[in-house]
Short mmCIF file of the C-alpha atoms (twelve columns), coordinates in Angstrom:
data_MODEL
# 
_entry.id   MODEL 
# 
loop_
_atom_site.group_PDB 
_atom_site.id 
_atom_site.type_symbol 
_atom_site.label_atom_id 
_atom_site.label_alt_id 
_atom_site.label_comp_id 
_atom_site.label_asym_id 
_atom_site.label_seq_id 
_atom_site.Cartn_x 
_atom_site.Cartn_y 
_atom_site.Cartn_z 
_atom_site.pdbx_PDB_model_num 
ATOM 1   C CA . MET A 1   -26.465 -21.244 -25.220 1 
ATOM 2   C CA . SER A 2   -22.658 -20.723 -24.730 1 
ATOM 3   C CA . ALA A 3   -20.410 -19.820 -22.028 1 
ATOM 4   C CA . PRO A 4   -20.036 -15.969 -21.792 1 
ATOM 5   C CA . SER A 5   -16.156 -15.348 -22.754 1 
ATOM 6   C CA . PHE A 6   -14.389 -13.288 -20.228 1 
ATOM 7   C CA . ASP A 7   -11.287 -11.060 -21.031 1 
ATOM 8   C CA . PRO A 8   -8.411  -12.688 -18.882 1 
ATOM 9   C CA . VAL A 9   -6.705  -9.162  -18.832 1 
ATOM 10  C CA . ILE A 10  -10.000 -7.276  -18.001 1 
ATOM 11  C CA . HIS A 11  -11.763 -9.644  -15.635 1 
ATOM 12  C CA . PRO A 12  -9.710  -8.945  -12.022 1 
ATOM 13  C CA . PRO A 13  -11.721 -6.160  -10.438 1 
ATOM 14  C CA . VAL A 14  -9.102  -3.704  -10.036 1 
ATOM 15  C CA . ARG A 15  -8.714  -3.645  -13.724 1 
ATOM 16  C CA . LEU A 16  -12.413 -3.867  -14.824 1 
ATOM 17  C CA . GLN A 17  -12.780 -0.563  -11.950 1 
ATOM 18  C CA . VAL A 18  -10.170 1.298   -13.615 1 
ATOM 19  C CA . MET A 19  -11.788 0.222   -17.339 1 
ATOM 20  C CA . ALA A 20  -15.077 1.149   -16.436 1 
ATOM 21  C CA . VAL A 21  -13.935 4.847   -15.381 1 
ATOM 22  C CA . LEU A 22  -11.399 5.069   -18.087 1 
ATOM 23  C CA . VAL A 23  -14.587 4.492   -20.500 1 
ATOM 24  C CA . ASN A 24  -16.384 7.368   -19.242 1 
ATOM 25  C CA . VAL A 25  -13.577 10.296  -19.435 1 
ATOM 26  C CA . GLN A 26  -10.942 11.643  -21.651 1 
ATOM 27  C CA . ASP A 27  -8.041  10.340  -18.944 1 
ATOM 28  C CA . ALA A 28  -7.589  9.970   -15.346 1 
ATOM 29  C CA . GLU A 29  -4.719  10.465  -13.015 1 
ATOM 30  C CA . PHE A 30  -2.960  8.206   -11.477 1 
ATOM 31  C CA . ALA A 31  -3.673  9.015   -7.931  1 
ATOM 32  C CA . THR A 32  -7.294  9.024   -8.545  1 
ATOM 33  C CA . LEU A 33  -7.501  5.880   -9.746  1 
ATOM 34  C CA . ARG A 34  -5.407  4.543   -6.789  1 
ATOM 35  C CA . ASP A 35  -7.760  5.880   -4.659  1 
ATOM 36  C CA . MET A 36  -10.996 4.709   -6.762  1 
ATOM 37  C CA . ALA A 37  -9.457  1.365   -6.456  1 
ATOM 38  C CA . GLN A 38  -8.371  0.920   -2.779  1 
ATOM 39  C CA . VAL A 39  -5.058  0.001   -3.412  1 
ATOM 40  C CA . SER A 40  -1.072  0.552   -3.510  1 
ATOM 41  C CA . ASP A 41  0.555   2.286   -5.717  1 
ATOM 42  C CA . SER A 42  2.718   -0.931  -6.932  1 
ATOM 43  C CA . VAL A 43  -0.481  -3.094  -7.121  1 
ATOM 44  C CA . LEU A 44  -2.285  0.070   -9.364  1 
ATOM 45  C CA . SER A 45  1.036   0.328   -11.117 1 
ATOM 46  C CA . LYS A 46  1.226   -3.522  -12.592 1 
ATOM 47  C CA . HIS A 47  -2.847  -3.625  -13.117 1 
ATOM 48  C CA . LEU A 48  -1.997  -0.434  -15.588 1 
ATOM 49  C CA . SER A 49  1.013   -2.423  -16.490 1 
ATOM 50  C CA . ALA A 50  -0.941  -5.492  -17.687 1 
ATOM 51  C CA . LEU A 51  -3.259  -3.381  -19.400 1 
ATOM 52  C CA . VAL A 52  -0.363  -1.442  -21.393 1 
ATOM 53  C CA . GLU A 53  0.889   -4.537  -22.190 1 
ATOM 54  C CA . VAL A 54  -2.422  -5.425  -24.391 1 
ATOM 55  C CA . ASP A 55  -2.581  -1.896  -25.694 1 
ATOM 56  C CA . TYR A 56  -6.079  -1.448  -23.617 1 
ATOM 57  C CA . ILE A 57  -4.961  1.634   -22.211 1 
ATOM 58  C CA . ARG A 58  -2.186  4.569   -22.663 1 
ATOM 59  C CA . LEU A 59  -0.459  6.228   -19.878 1 
ATOM 60  C CA . ARG A 60  1.243   9.775   -20.125 1 
ATOM 61  C CA . LYS A 61  3.423   11.194  -17.952 1 
ATOM 62  C CA . ALA A 62  3.890   14.859  -17.257 1 
ATOM 63  C CA . ALA A 63  4.565   17.585  -14.974 1 
ATOM 64  C CA . ALA A 64  1.755   19.052  -13.236 1 
ATOM 65  C CA . ASN A 65  2.359   21.491  -9.855  1 
ATOM 66  C CA . GLY A 66  6.023   20.742  -10.076 1 
ATOM 67  C CA . ARG A 67  5.666   16.847  -9.514  1 
ATOM 68  C CA . GLN A 68  5.867   14.359  -12.046 1 
ATOM 69  C CA . ARG A 69  2.310   12.815  -12.349 1 
ATOM 70  C CA . THR A 70  1.008   10.293  -14.541 1 
ATOM 71  C CA . TRP A 71  -2.525  10.174  -16.609 1 
ATOM 72  C CA . ALA A 72  -4.451  7.080   -18.208 1 
ATOM 73  C CA . ALA A 73  -6.529  6.989   -20.886 1 
ATOM 74  C CA . VAL A 74  -8.045  4.228   -22.559 1 
ATOM 75  C CA . THR A 75  -7.167  3.016   -26.502 1 
ATOM 76  C CA . ARG A 76  -9.945  1.684   -28.760 1 
ATOM 77  C CA . ALA A 77  -8.390  -1.428  -28.716 1 
ATOM 78  C CA . GLY A 78  -9.666  -1.172  -24.896 1 
ATOM 79  C CA . ARG A 79  -13.181 0.196   -25.049 1 
ATOM 80  C CA . ALA A 80  -13.831 -2.629  -27.608 1 
ATOM 81  C CA . ALA A 81  -12.385 -5.069  -25.348 1 
ATOM 82  C CA . PHE A 82  -14.138 -3.560  -22.080 1 
ATOM 83  C CA . GLU A 83  -17.440 -3.163  -23.914 1 
ATOM 84  C CA . HIS A 84  -17.434 -7.388  -24.752 1 
ATOM 85  C CA . HIS A 85  -15.991 -8.362  -21.603 1 
ATOM 86  C CA . VAL A 86  -19.369 -5.980  -20.319 1 
ATOM 87  C CA . ALA A 87  -21.621 -8.028  -22.438 1 
ATOM 88  C CA . ALA A 88  -20.442 -11.273 -21.296 1 
ATOM 89  C CA . LEU A 89  -21.029 -10.190 -17.831 1 
ATOM 90  C CA . LYS A 90  -24.293 -9.474  -18.387 1 
ATOM 91  C CA . GLN A 91  -25.005 -12.994 -20.415 1 
ATOM 92  C CA . LEU A 92  -24.001 -14.286 -17.596 1 
ATOM 93  C CA . ALA A 93  -26.161 -12.316 -15.005 1 
ATOM 94  C CA . GLY A 94  -29.153 -13.328 -17.383 1 
ATOM 95  C CA . LEU A 95  -28.551 -16.941 -17.095 1 
ATOM 96  C CA . ALA A 96  -28.453 -16.090 -13.431 1 
ATOM 97  C CA . GLU A 97  -31.752 -14.194 -13.245 1 
ATOM 98  C CA . GLY A 98  -33.660 -17.841 -14.322 1 
ATOM 99  C CA . ILE A 99  -32.385 -19.281 -11.057 1 
ATOM 100 C CA . SER A 100 -34.972 -18.816 -7.843  1 
ATOM 101 C CA . PRO A 101 -33.066 -18.074 -4.567  1 
ATOM 102 C CA . ASP A 102 -34.435 -21.458 -3.462  1 
ATOM 103 C CA . ARG A 103 -33.622 -23.341 -6.730  1 
ATOM 104 C CA . ALA A 104 -29.866 -21.724 -6.042  1 
ATOM 105 C CA . GLY A 105 -29.099 -22.624 -2.744  1 
ATOM 106 C CA . ALA A 106 -30.526 -26.308 -3.158  1 
ATOM 107 C CA . GLU A 107 -27.964 -26.572 -6.207  1 
ATOM 108 C CA . ALA A 108 -25.365 -25.134 -4.672  1 
ATOM 109 C CA . SER A 109 -25.586 -27.182 -1.171  1 
ATOM 110 C CA . PRO A 110 -24.002 -30.867 -1.593  1 
ATOM 111 C CA . ALA A 111 -26.741 -33.840 -1.573  1 
ATOM 112 C CA . ALA A 112 -28.021 -35.227 1.145   1 
ATOM 113 C CA . GLY A 113 -26.986 -38.953 1.795   1 
# 
């Protein structure tokens, strides 16, 4: 069995969370994503920029309630990449299911000498 192939752009936890939200909605407002991921504006902005750079999401800015707002939406390429990444995570989880808790602990500990 081959090793799972993770998407290095999606794999960081904040990006994975953002993509998980965006594949299930038409779009999401920046503040909603920030609050969900529990990160600062600047941290979220950097993660969104990385996703925009590879065309996984698109950003839209517009005025709402007298303030400039940013919305993010997943692209077709982003949806496909996310689905592939989730499949790789499931493959990894499937490999882990075959390891009993006793065996996992024994394999993780250094050999006694």
